Amino acid sequence: MQKPKVLVTRRWPQAVEAQMAANFDVDLNSADTPLSQDDFRDAMTRYDAILPTVTDKLPAAVFDSSPRTRILANYGVGFAHIDTEAAKVRGIAVTNTPDVLSECTADIAMTLLLMVARRAGEGERELREGRWTGWRPTHLIGTKVSGATLGIIGFGRIGQAMAQRAHFGFGMRIIVHNRSPVPPEVLARYNATQVPTIEDLLPQADFVSLHCPGGAANRHLINARRLDLMKPSAFLINTARGEVVDEHALSQSLWFGTIAGAGLDVFEREPSVPDALLNADNLVLLPHLGSATRETREAMGFRVLENLTAFFDGRSPRDRVA
Ligand code: DGY
């Protein structure tokens, strides 16, 4: 039987690429160059499956009216970059890779939280630039994390992994905002309280960590009005999606000190980051590293492989989102 023809849009961990090549008729992107919209339009007519990732934009315009492609098996949990409605109309299945990156993404959120609270970025810059003049009682005074209140917006798998770290590792009090009610036994696990609105959460939190999906529905969920509801001593952490935060409003809050600081792993127009953010000292910036560990990136690839295998065996892929 002929193997399905599969396109992998970027370089993947070597172990997964090898397995993919053994199981399917695969074209790998050994140059690792991003595909254009024209490339995607063309690929829709030539491949049974396309394996995009979170930086590949697939709006309705790239969908051929009668595509050969039957599945978009996304490498990544977020899938707002794919027009799932357009896929549905053409009978194309869409899958993602949940679960396997929750722990590492929460680890990065905690890294950002600790770094910004304890001024680690500022301290490292000072030391490397030869500006450190030695220990003194008033040097680079930060904010205590242990025992503080953490507000989590979006209490899915990653939000819960964050609560696990913050509550059990740092004795933090957890408050949560989530679109749907969180089961009482899940809240009880972290001694967490769910509040009805974001407006209820922001004024109470010493740290606010975003773990909601991106996409149009959550664009600028954190805007100037909501930033104003945060305590002047509070910090904002975003490992979700760049568009969730209005970057202009955030840079104003950082510059005018209406919040104490922020930690960002994601940006609205990656890889471009506005100067107003790059120049803010009370901001820690990472280049979208949430899932970037060898273990997780391999697990994500094998999860795509599992979805793809199920699909072409005529079974329902476990991570089908459209
Ligand atoms: C995802 O999977 O959506 C992440 O942003 C990549 O780490």
Coordinates of C-alpha atoms and ligand atoms in Angstrom, one line a residue:
M1 CA 0.0 0.0 0.0
Q2 CA 1.3 3.5 -0.8
K3 CA 2.3 5.5 2.2
P4 CA 0.6 8.9 2.8
K5 CA 2.6 11.8 1.6
V6 CA 3.5 14.1 4.5
L7 CA 5.1 17.6 4.7
V8 CA 6.9 18.6 7.9
T9 CA 7.2 22.4 7.7
R10 CA 10.2 23.0 10.1
R11 CA 13.1 21.0 11.5
W12 CA 12.0 18.6 14.3
P13 CA 14.0 16.7 16.8
Q14 CA 16.1 14.1 14.9
A15 CA 14.5 11.0 16.6
V16 CA 11.0 12.1 15.6
E17 CA 12.1 13.0 12.0
A18 CA 13.6 9.5 11.7
Q19 CA 10.5 7.8 12.9
M20 CA 8.3 10.0 10.7
A21 CA 10.4 9.1 7.6
A22 CA 10.1 5.3 8.5
N23 CA 6.3 5.4 8.7
F24 CA 5.4 7.9 6.0
D25 CA 6.5 9.3 2.6
V26 CA 7.9 12.4 4.2
D27 CA 9.3 15.7 2.9
L28 CA 11.4 17.2 5.7
N29 CA 12.5 20.9 5.8
S30 CA 16.2 20.3 6.3
A31 CA 16.9 24.0 5.7
D32 CA 14.4 25.0 8.4
T33 CA 13.2 28.0 6.4
P34 CA 9.7 29.2 7.1
L35 CA 7.1 28.4 4.3
S36 CA 5.3 31.3 2.6
Q37 CA 1.5 31.4 2.1
D38 CA 2.1 30.4 -1.5
D39 CA 4.1 27.4 -0.4
F40 CA 1.2 26.3 1.8
R41 CA -1.4 26.8 -0.9
D42 CA 0.7 24.7 -3.2
A43 CA 1.3 22.1 -0.4
M44 CA -2.4 21.6 0.0
T45 CA -2.6 20.2 -3.5
R46 CA 0.4 17.9 -3.1
Y47 CA 0.4 16.3 0.4
D48 CA -2.1 14.1 2.2
A49 CA -0.9 15.6 5.5
I50 CA 0.8 18.8 6.4
L51 CA 2.5 19.1 9.8
P52 CA 2.7 22.9 10.6
T53 CA 3.8 24.5 13.8
V54 CA 2.8 27.5 15.8
T55 CA 4.6 30.1 13.7
D56 CA 3.0 28.9 10.4
K57 CA 0.0 31.1 9.5
L58 CA -2.8 29.2 7.8
P59 CA -5.7 31.6 7.1
A60 CA -8.6 30.7 4.9
A61 CA -6.7 32.1 1.9
V62 CA -4.2 29.2 1.8
F63 CA -6.9 26.5 1.7
D64 CA -7.4 25.2 -1.8
S65 CA -11.1 24.7 -2.8
S66 CA -10.5 21.0 -3.3
P67 CA -7.3 20.1 -1.5
R68 CA -5.5 16.8 -1.5
T69 CA -4.6 17.5 2.2
R70 CA -6.8 15.6 4.7
I71 CA -5.2 16.4 8.0
L72 CA -3.2 19.3 9.5
A73 CA -1.4 17.7 12.4
N74 CA 0.0 20.7 14.3
Y75 CA 3.2 20.5 16.3
G76 CA 2.2 22.6 19.3
V77 CA -0.8 23.0 21.6
G78 CA -1.9 26.4 20.4
F79 CA -3.8 26.3 17.0
A80 CA -5.2 29.8 16.6
H81 CA -2.8 30.2 13.6
I82 CA -4.9 27.7 11.7
D83 CA -8.4 28.8 10.4
T84 CA -10.2 25.7 11.7
E85 CA -13.5 26.8 10.2
A86 CA -11.9 26.9 6.7
A87 CA -10.4 23.5 7.4
K88 CA -13.8 22.1 8.6
V89 CA -15.6 23.4 5.4
R90 CA -13.1 21.4 3.3
G91 CA -13.3 18.3 5.5
I92 CA -9.7 18.7 6.7
A93 CA -9.0 17.3 10.3
V94 CA -6.9 19.4 12.6
T95 CA -5.0 18.0 15.7
N96 CA -2.7 19.6 18.3
T97 CA -0.2 18.4 21.0
P98 CA -1.7 19.0 24.5
D99 CA -0.4 17.6 27.8
V100 CA 3.2 16.9 26.9
L101 CA 4.3 20.5 27.2
S102 CA 2.3 21.6 30.3
E103 CA 5.1 21.0 32.8
C104 CA 7.9 22.7 30.8
T105 CA 5.7 25.7 30.0
A106 CA 4.8 26.1 33.6
D107 CA 8.5 25.8 34.5
I108 CA 9.2 28.8 32.2
A109 CA 6.3 30.8 33.7
M110 CA 7.8 30.2 37.1
T111 CA 11.3 31.1 35.8
L112 CA 9.9 34.4 34.5
L113 CA 8.0 35.0 37.8
L114 CA 11.1 34.4 39.9
M115 CA 13.4 36.3 37.6
V116 CA 11.4 39.5 37.5
A117 CA 10.5 39.4 41.2
R118 CA 14.1 38.9 42.2
R119 CA 15.5 41.2 39.5
A120 CA 17.7 38.4 38.1
G121 CA 17.9 39.9 34.6
E122 CA 18.9 43.3 35.9
G123 CA 21.5 41.7 38.2
E124 CA 23.0 39.5 35.5
R125 CA 23.3 42.5 33.1
E126 CA 24.9 44.6 35.8
L127 CA 27.5 41.9 36.6
R128 CA 28.4 41.0 33.0
E129 CA 28.7 44.7 32.1
G130 CA 31.2 45.2 35.0
R131 CA 28.9 47.5 36.9
W132 CA 28.7 45.5 40.1
T133 CA 30.4 47.3 43.0
G134 CA 29.7 44.6 45.7
W135 CA 27.2 43.6 48.3
R136 CA 25.3 46.2 50.1
P137 CA 22.0 46.2 52.1
T138 CA 20.1 48.2 49.6
H139 CA 21.4 46.6 46.4
L140 CA 18.8 45.4 43.8
I141 CA 16.0 44.8 46.3
G142 CA 13.3 42.6 44.8
T143 CA 10.0 41.2 45.9
K144 CA 9.4 38.1 48.0
V145 CA 7.7 35.3 46.1
S146 CA 7.0 32.8 48.8
G147 CA 3.6 33.2 50.4
A148 CA 2.5 35.8 47.8
T149 CA -0.9 35.6 46.0
L150 CA -0.8 34.3 42.4
G151 CA -3.7 35.0 40.1
I152 CA -4.0 32.5 37.2
I153 CA -6.1 33.4 34.2
G154 CA -7.0 30.2 32.3
F155 CA -7.0 27.1 34.5
G156 CA -6.4 24.3 32.0
R157 CA -3.5 21.9 32.1
I158 CA -0.8 24.5 32.0
G159 CA -2.5 26.8 34.5
Q160 CA -2.9 23.9 36.9
A161 CA 0.8 22.9 36.4
M162 CA 1.6 26.5 37.4
A163 CA -0.6 26.3 40.5
Q164 CA 1.1 23.1 41.5
R165 CA 4.6 24.7 41.4
A166 CA 3.5 28.0 43.0
H167 CA 1.4 26.4 45.8
F168 CA 3.5 23.4 46.8
G169 CA 6.9 24.9 45.9
F170 CA 6.4 28.5 47.1
G171 CA 3.4 28.4 49.5
M172 CA 1.6 30.8 47.3
R173 CA -2.2 31.5 47.6
I174 CA -3.9 30.7 44.3
I175 CA -6.8 32.6 42.8
V176 CA -8.2 31.6 39.5
H177 CA -10.3 33.0 36.7
N178 CA -11.5 30.5 34.1
R179 CA -14.2 30.7 31.4
S180 CA -16.0 27.6 32.8
P181 CA -16.4 26.5 36.4
V182 CA -13.4 24.5 37.7
P183 CA -14.5 21.3 39.5
P184 CA -14.2 21.8 43.3
E185 CA -11.8 18.8 43.6
V186 CA -9.4 20.5 41.2
L187 CA -9.5 23.8 43.1
A188 CA -9.1 21.9 46.4
R189 CA -5.9 20.3 45.2
Y190 CA -4.2 23.7 45.2
N191 CA -6.4 25.3 47.9
A192 CA -7.4 27.7 45.1
T193 CA -10.4 30.0 44.8
Q194 CA -12.2 30.7 41.6
V195 CA -13.3 34.3 41.0
P196 CA -16.1 35.2 38.5
T197 CA -14.3 37.9 36.5
I198 CA -10.8 39.1 35.6
E199 CA -11.7 42.3 37.3
D200 CA -12.2 40.4 40.6
L201 CA -8.8 38.7 40.2
L202 CA -6.5 41.6 39.2
P203 CA -6.7 43.8 42.3
Q204 CA -6.0 40.9 44.7
A205 CA -3.0 39.4 43.0
D206 CA 0.7 40.0 43.6
F207 CA 1.5 38.0 40.4
V208 CA -0.8 37.5 37.5
S209 CA 0.1 34.6 35.1
L210 CA -1.7 34.1 31.8
H211 CA -2.6 30.5 30.7
C212 CA -5.5 31.1 28.4
P213 CA -5.6 30.4 24.6
G214 CA -4.7 33.1 22.1
G215 CA -6.7 34.0 18.9
A216 CA -9.2 36.7 18.2
A217 CA -11.4 35.9 21.2
N218 CA -8.6 36.8 23.7
R219 CA -6.8 39.5 21.8
H220 CA -5.8 42.3 24.2
L221 CA -7.6 40.5 27.1
I222 CA -5.0 42.4 29.2
N223 CA -5.5 46.0 28.1
A224 CA -4.8 49.4 29.7
R225 CA -8.0 49.3 31.8
R226 CA -7.2 45.9 33.2
L227 CA -3.5 46.8 33.8
D228 CA -4.7 49.7 35.9
L229 CA -6.6 47.3 38.1
M230 CA -3.4 45.5 39.1
K231 CA -1.5 46.6 42.3
P232 CA 1.4 48.9 41.6
S233 CA 3.5 46.3 43.3
A234 CA 2.3 43.4 41.1
F235 CA 3.9 41.6 38.2
L236 CA 2.4 40.2 35.0
I237 CA 3.6 36.9 33.4
N238 CA 2.7 35.8 29.9
T239 CA 3.6 32.4 28.5
A240 CA 0.3 32.0 26.7
R241 CA 0.2 34.0 23.4
G242 CA 1.5 37.5 22.6
E243 CA -1.8 38.8 21.4
V244 CA -3.4 38.3 24.8
V245 CA -1.6 41.4 26.1
D246 CA -1.8 44.9 24.6
E247 CA 2.0 45.5 24.3
H248 CA 1.7 49.3 24.0
A249 CA -0.5 49.4 27.1
L250 CA 2.0 47.1 29.0
S251 CA 5.0 49.3 28.0
Q252 CA 3.2 52.4 29.4
S253 CA 2.4 50.6 32.6
L254 CA 6.1 49.5 33.0
W255 CA 7.4 52.9 32.1
F256 CA 5.1 54.8 34.4
G257 CA 5.4 52.2 37.2
T258 CA 1.6 51.5 37.5
I259 CA 2.7 47.8 37.8
A260 CA 6.1 46.6 39.2
G261 CA 7.2 44.5 36.3
A262 CA 6.5 41.7 33.8
G263 CA 7.9 38.6 32.3
L264 CA 7.1 37.7 28.7
D265 CA 7.9 34.5 26.7
V266 CA 5.5 35.4 23.9
F267 CA 5.0 38.5 21.7
E268 CA 2.3 39.9 19.4
R269 CA 4.5 40.0 16.3
E270 CA 7.2 37.4 16.9
P271 CA 10.1 37.6 16.4
S272 CA 9.7 41.4 16.5
V273 CA 9.6 43.0 19.9
P274 CA 8.8 46.7 20.3
D275 CA 11.7 49.0 21.5
A276 CA 9.5 50.2 24.3
L277 CA 9.6 46.7 25.8
L278 CA 13.2 46.0 24.9
N279 CA 14.2 49.1 26.9
A280 CA 12.2 48.5 30.0
D281 CA 14.4 47.3 32.8
N282 CA 11.6 45.9 34.9
L283 CA 10.8 43.4 32.2
V284 CA 12.2 39.9 31.6
L285 CA 12.1 38.7 28.0
L286 CA 12.5 35.2 26.7
P287 CA 12.3 34.1 23.0
H288 CA 9.2 31.8 23.2
L289 CA 11.0 29.0 25.1
G290 CA 8.0 27.5 27.0
S291 CA 8.2 24.0 25.5
A292 CA 11.9 24.2 24.6
T293 CA 13.4 21.1 26.3
R294 CA 14.7 18.0 24.5
E295 CA 12.2 15.8 26.3
T296 CA 9.2 18.0 25.5
R297 CA 10.0 18.8 21.9
E298 CA 10.5 15.0 21.2
A299 CA 7.2 14.2 23.1
M300 CA 5.4 16.8 21.0
G301 CA 6.7 15.2 17.8
F302 CA 5.8 11.7 18.9
R303 CA 2.3 13.0 19.8
V304 CA 1.9 14.3 16.2
L305 CA 3.0 11.0 14.9
E306 CA 0.4 9.2 17.1
N307 CA -2.3 11.5 15.8
L308 CA -1.2 11.0 12.2
T309 CA -1.0 7.2 12.5
A310 CA -4.5 7.0 14.1
F311 CA -5.9 9.2 11.3
F312 CA -4.5 7.2 8.4
D313 CA -5.5 3.9 10.2
G314 CA -9.1 5.1 10.1
R315 CA -9.3 5.8 13.9
S316 CA -10.1 9.1 15.5
P317 CA -6.9 11.0 16.5
R318 CA -6.9 11.6 20.3
D319 CA -6.1 15.3 19.9
R320 CA -8.5 16.3 17.2
V321 CA -9.6 19.9 17.6
A322 CA -11.4 20.4 14.3
Ligands
DGY1 C1 2.5 25.8 21.7 O1 2.7 24.6 21.6 O2 1.5 26.4 21.4 C2 3.7 26.6 22.2 O3 3.5 27.9 22.2 C3 5.0 26.1 21.6 O4 5.7 25.9 22.7

